[in-house]
């Protein structure tokens, strides 16, 4: 409690304010571009960001099963470990294909072929109550077999996931709006995408309530974990409201936002709608441009969700500077807490979740974060947390990318960009770890990539550079309708969709 009170009391430091002022940062309610432009960067920084984006794009290109569009949750496959597809990774991957085409890293014909195979698979895949189906009621199981596309091992812990289907559907709708040429294959992409989106029965997933359930399994039914209050499901409700077939009513958005005030406040000198892990502030923004558009809640606060994410990112960096738990490595250029892998290995049932000599706990995969009423911090830094915030605050993200590469080199930056995570405080060599290795004088570093951490890096780097994904999604009628039903007005949303 003392640490929590301390970090709440600390004001944003002068250095951060100088960075913001130097960037000429104005409220995105009036700005037409992110705080600083890619074209104005030194050539060396441009080349660095271009390389990071291309390497991260190649993760999706090289890891996918082109026959059915499946993309791995984590990759490369680890000997003796589970290996499966993630439907959320696929949504990011479908978007990455379009980025690859625009950047010249992938031929359009190849992107069309792969996208068409992916959409055909999900359009035709078995839906039903059976335990080995791919989905049910238009939603899909969180993890699927890489080869068959069926529910992974029919494992009872693999749920039909509303929020992970959401990220898949954003990729599907991106494909619908991006592939607009008058060819047979691109016409089919648009039609398949339309069918897949319209089939999702959002009303079924509410189980008769205004809010959407998190998961369902044929073995246990609904998980009774409704999405309510600010978190990553922000983007879920926009899709649920936009559906012309099973759409939810405007009262759903009211219920979703009515608990916002529990996490609105000041943290590390930034007054904003809080959320511990940074992916809460990033995922929906990967596809939707929130600059200058507001719902009733943000209208009353005088900001928009883009500004809110800027503030959340600045607060996380400030948290790392003050480092209340005194982890190794944290600084103004080494920061970023979000959901990611960690150094902790599997803990057998009945054993303590920390070693007796450890004053602080270490975790494996968990949603790390720091914010109002949220603190899960074990010294593990996820490069995606900073890198995927580049569209919000490039003036602090670019130095972070540079410093992570400079300080840790090819221990963390390899063939497909940044590995998922690293922890300078975990230097033990006598403890089980699930992934990664302990490097002398460096600490624990992962040796795998996770699709849902790679995806936002590609999308947000491209949005920073060109607004590309945002421009594509502004044209999508379902996204526009969902935003309007949620009460958003202003900016690009009040203008006709671009042709």
XYZ file of C-alpha atoms in Angstrom, residues 76-407:
332
model
C 9.464 -20.652 -33.011
C 8.060 -23.893 -31.704
C 9.820 -25.005 -28.530
C 10.849 -28.681 -28.129
C 8.418 -30.445 -25.834
C 6.047 -27.478 -25.553
C 2.529 -26.878 -26.788
C 2.318 -25.318 -30.236
C -0.941 -23.917 -31.534
C -2.577 -21.174 -33.557
C -4.047 -18.048 -31.985
C -7.087 -16.479 -33.653
C -6.014 -13.056 -32.354
C -2.611 -13.498 -34.003
C -4.408 -14.195 -37.272
C -6.290 -10.897 -37.065
C -3.026 -9.033 -36.648
C -1.431 -11.132 -39.366
C -4.136 -10.373 -41.936
C -3.476 -6.697 -41.243
C 0.280 -7.205 -41.500
C -0.167 -8.686 -44.987
C -1.694 -5.440 -46.213
C 1.114 -3.450 -44.632
C 3.633 -5.735 -46.295
C 2.065 -5.076 -49.683
C 2.169 -1.316 -49.190
C 5.806 -1.449 -48.062
C 6.898 -3.716 -50.925
C 7.788 -6.615 -48.646
C 5.111 -8.872 -50.131
C 3.505 -9.161 -53.551
C -0.183 -8.274 -53.611
C -0.985 -11.565 -55.360
C 0.589 -13.519 -52.497
C -1.259 -11.466 -49.887
C -4.539 -12.026 -51.749
C -3.894 -15.758 -51.979
C -3.061 -16.103 -48.296
C -5.921 -13.872 -47.169
C -8.393 -15.737 -49.347
C -7.244 -19.098 -47.944
C -7.619 -17.764 -44.409
C -11.118 -16.389 -44.948
C -12.283 -19.502 -46.784
C -11.118 -21.606 -43.874
C -12.951 -19.569 -41.230
C -16.017 -19.212 -43.437
C -16.329 -22.965 -43.972
C -14.908 -24.314 -40.681
C -17.198 -26.429 -38.518
C -19.377 -24.464 -36.105
C -21.362 -26.173 -33.367
C -21.552 -27.537 -29.822
C -19.144 -30.407 -30.479
C -15.902 -30.180 -28.517
C -13.601 -30.383 -31.534
C -15.311 -27.745 -33.702
C -13.499 -24.593 -34.767
C -16.190 -22.292 -33.440
C -19.796 -21.773 -32.438
C -22.408 -19.071 -33.106
C -19.953 -17.243 -35.362
C -17.185 -17.081 -32.746
C -14.001 -19.128 -32.660
C -11.927 -20.992 -30.125
C -9.018 -19.029 -28.739
C -6.429 -21.625 -29.790
C -6.659 -23.877 -32.830
C -4.588 -26.720 -34.233
C -2.079 -25.313 -36.713
C -2.812 -28.024 -39.276
C -6.504 -28.884 -38.912
C -7.800 -25.581 -37.535
C -9.925 -27.420 -34.978
C -10.077 -26.510 -31.296
C -6.604 -27.192 -30.006
C -6.525 -30.783 -28.724
C -10.175 -30.348 -27.758
C -8.678 -29.233 -24.445
C -11.259 -28.161 -21.917
C -9.241 -25.075 -21.034
C -9.437 -23.720 -24.600
C -12.476 -21.453 -24.626
C -14.653 -19.985 -27.312
C -13.319 -16.451 -26.920
C -15.331 -13.316 -27.565
C -12.399 -10.909 -27.279
C -9.942 -12.990 -29.313
C -12.584 -13.424 -32.004
C -12.771 -9.622 -31.910
C -9.115 -9.252 -32.960
C -9.624 -11.845 -35.680
C -12.648 -9.906 -36.955
C -10.729 -6.635 -37.045
C -8.264 -8.340 -39.367
C -11.139 -9.736 -41.415
C -12.729 -6.283 -41.763
C -9.366 -4.775 -42.626
C -9.167 -7.270 -45.489
C -12.701 -6.365 -46.576
C -11.813 -2.681 -46.845
C -8.266 -3.042 -48.165
C -8.811 -5.507 -51.025
C -11.130 -3.336 -53.098
C -10.058 -4.156 -56.630
C -12.566 -5.506 -59.131
C -10.954 -8.946 -59.449
C -12.559 -12.309 -58.768
C -10.346 -13.050 -55.758
C -10.673 -9.626 -54.144
C -14.435 -9.646 -54.635
C -14.514 -13.029 -52.915
C -12.407 -11.703 -50.029
C -14.925 -8.912 -49.488
C -17.882 -11.278 -49.563
C -16.309 -13.855 -47.249
C -15.325 -11.127 -44.805
C -18.877 -9.821 -44.806
C -20.308 -13.278 -44.144
C -17.869 -14.008 -41.324
C -18.552 -10.720 -39.529
C -22.333 -10.887 -39.917
C -22.443 -14.436 -38.540
C -21.075 -13.501 -35.098
C -24.039 -13.725 -32.732
C -23.201 -11.102 -30.134
C -26.604 -11.481 -28.496
C -25.932 -15.166 -27.837
C -22.643 -14.306 -26.154
C -24.399 -11.949 -23.720
C -26.426 -14.841 -22.297
C -29.382 -12.475 -22.004
C -27.456 -9.600 -20.423
C -26.418 -6.241 -21.911
C -22.726 -7.157 -21.559
C -20.691 -9.758 -23.422
C -19.279 -12.844 -21.725
C -15.563 -13.546 -21.940
C -15.728 -17.202 -22.865
C -17.775 -20.363 -23.316
C -16.955 -24.053 -23.487
C -19.199 -26.997 -24.369
C -18.046 -28.652 -21.142
C -18.911 -25.804 -18.735
C -20.967 -23.201 -20.575
C -20.360 -19.460 -20.072
C -17.499 -18.360 -17.839
C -19.671 -15.643 -16.194
C -16.854 -13.138 -16.695
C -18.583 -10.177 -18.330
C -16.501 -7.464 -19.945
C -17.324 -4.266 -18.088
C -15.195 -1.224 -17.281
C -12.223 -0.008 -19.268
C -9.983 -2.787 -20.590
C -9.049 -4.437 -23.891
C -12.701 -5.261 -24.669
C -13.116 -1.621 -25.661
C -12.845 -2.756 -29.288
C -15.182 -5.708 -28.790
C -18.191 -3.516 -28.079
C -17.609 -1.362 -31.138
C -17.883 -4.489 -33.310
C -20.877 -5.753 -31.332
C -22.702 -2.461 -31.795
C -21.929 -2.266 -35.510
C -23.379 -5.646 -36.459
C -26.461 -5.445 -38.722
C -27.503 -9.003 -37.827
C -26.900 -9.589 -34.116
C -25.950 -6.091 -32.978
C -26.250 -4.952 -29.390
C -28.111 -1.792 -28.372
C -26.684 1.560 -27.319
C -27.473 0.670 -23.688
C -24.576 -1.769 -23.895
C -22.056 1.056 -24.338
C -23.641 2.914 -21.440
C -23.241 -0.148 -19.216
C -19.678 -0.625 -20.462
C -18.636 2.922 -19.568
C -20.592 3.477 -16.340
C -17.781 2.013 -14.201
C -15.057 4.117 -15.857
C -14.852 6.509 -12.923
C -13.394 3.752 -10.775
C -10.176 4.004 -12.771
C -10.251 7.650 -13.824
C -7.702 9.668 -11.903
C -4.067 10.648 -11.595
C -1.259 8.139 -11.814
C 2.370 9.191 -12.103
C 1.358 12.755 -12.897
C -1.056 11.855 -15.699
C -4.821 12.238 -15.296
C -6.462 9.612 -17.453
C -8.677 6.555 -17.675
C -6.317 3.978 -16.276
C -5.533 0.452 -17.273
C -2.530 -1.430 -15.996
C -1.233 -3.342 -19.048
C -0.423 -1.132 -22.025
C -2.126 -3.482 -24.478
C -5.439 -2.233 -23.075
C -4.490 1.145 -24.531
C -3.140 -0.202 -27.830
C -5.115 -3.046 -29.400
C -8.236 -1.222 -30.553
C -6.098 1.747 -31.600
C -4.181 -0.529 -33.961
C -7.248 -0.399 -36.246
C -9.309 2.644 -35.216
C -8.144 6.253 -35.337
C -9.513 7.869 -32.176
C -7.944 11.275 -32.801
C -10.670 13.888 -32.659
C -13.641 11.556 -32.088
C -15.331 11.237 -28.701
C -18.065 9.357 -26.924
C -20.073 10.978 -24.135
C -17.570 10.015 -21.442
C -14.511 11.461 -23.152
C -16.479 14.480 -24.341
C -17.191 15.304 -20.712
C -13.496 14.925 -19.868
C -12.381 17.160 -22.715
C -10.064 14.604 -24.322
C -10.326 11.597 -26.629
C -9.135 7.996 -26.299
C -5.978 8.762 -28.282
C -4.974 11.421 -25.756
C -5.891 8.990 -22.996
C -3.463 6.424 -24.394
C -0.767 9.064 -24.672
C -1.186 9.839 -20.987
C -1.211 6.172 -19.999
C 2.056 5.625 -21.873
C 3.708 8.638 -20.264
C 2.562 7.391 -16.853
C 4.135 3.980 -17.421
C 7.437 5.525 -18.420
C 7.337 7.736 -15.341
C 6.628 4.660 -13.206
C 9.789 3.038 -14.596
C 11.838 6.156 -13.869
C 10.767 6.131 -10.210
C 10.918 2.323 -10.099
C 9.191 1.860 -6.726
C 10.022 -1.864 -6.589
C 13.688 -1.237 -7.424
C 14.040 -3.613 -10.349
C 17.250 -3.678 -12.362
C 17.356 -1.841 -15.657
C 14.291 0.387 -15.356
C 14.898 3.925 -16.623
C 13.556 6.670 -18.868
C 14.520 4.524 -21.872
C 13.939 1.009 -20.526
C 10.257 0.682 -19.661
C 7.011 -1.013 -20.633
C 4.625 -3.352 -18.812
C 2.001 -5.405 -20.607
C 0.883 -9.013 -21.050
C 3.933 -11.062 -21.959
C 6.095 -14.063 -21.151
C 8.196 -14.068 -17.998
C 11.066 -15.948 -16.394
C 9.024 -18.142 -14.114
C 8.645 -21.753 -15.167
C 5.743 -24.074 -14.466
C 4.861 -24.309 -10.778
C 3.743 -27.858 -9.868
C 0.563 -28.110 -7.854
C 1.206 -27.758 -4.160
C 4.521 -25.966 -4.487
C 4.922 -22.306 -3.428
C 4.746 -19.731 -6.214
C 8.068 -18.192 -5.174
C 11.348 -19.496 -3.807
C 11.768 -19.122 -0.068
C 14.733 -16.799 -0.530
C 12.942 -14.483 -2.981
C 11.831 -11.172 -1.468
C 9.697 -10.546 -4.570
C 7.617 -12.789 -6.815
C 8.422 -13.665 -10.425
C 5.788 -14.753 -12.941
C 5.493 -16.617 -16.195
C 2.984 -15.353 -18.752
C 0.768 -12.742 -17.099
C -0.759 -9.318 -17.807
C 1.841 -7.072 -16.202
C 0.997 -3.442 -15.675
C 0.975 -0.422 -13.382
C -1.882 1.998 -12.922
C -4.721 3.038 -10.678
C -5.615 -0.023 -8.561
C -3.400 -2.239 -10.729
C 0.144 -3.367 -10.093
C 1.703 -6.547 -11.435
C 5.394 -5.873 -11.850
C 8.142 -8.469 -11.520
C 10.894 -6.641 -13.381
C 9.929 -8.058 -16.781
C 10.026 -5.606 -19.683
C 8.062 -6.322 -22.867
C 9.457 -4.422 -25.883
C 5.982 -4.387 -27.438
C 4.730 -2.188 -24.593
C 6.902 0.721 -25.667
C 7.224 -0.029 -29.393
C 3.458 -0.347 -29.925
C 2.968 3.073 -28.318
C 4.950 4.831 -31.046
C 1.870 6.380 -32.660
C 0.999 7.991 -29.306
C 4.316 9.373 -28.051
C 7.135 8.773 -30.539
C 9.372 11.235 -28.684
C 9.763 8.757 -25.803
C 9.292 5.500 -27.729
C 12.042 5.979 -30.310
C 14.743 6.491 -27.627
C 13.420 3.369 -25.860
C 13.757 1.260 -29.014
C 17.268 2.607 -29.557
C 18.347 1.918 -25.983
C 16.940 -1.632 -25.830
C 18.882 -2.506 -28.976
C 22.050 -0.760 -27.783
C 22.074 -2.165 -24.246
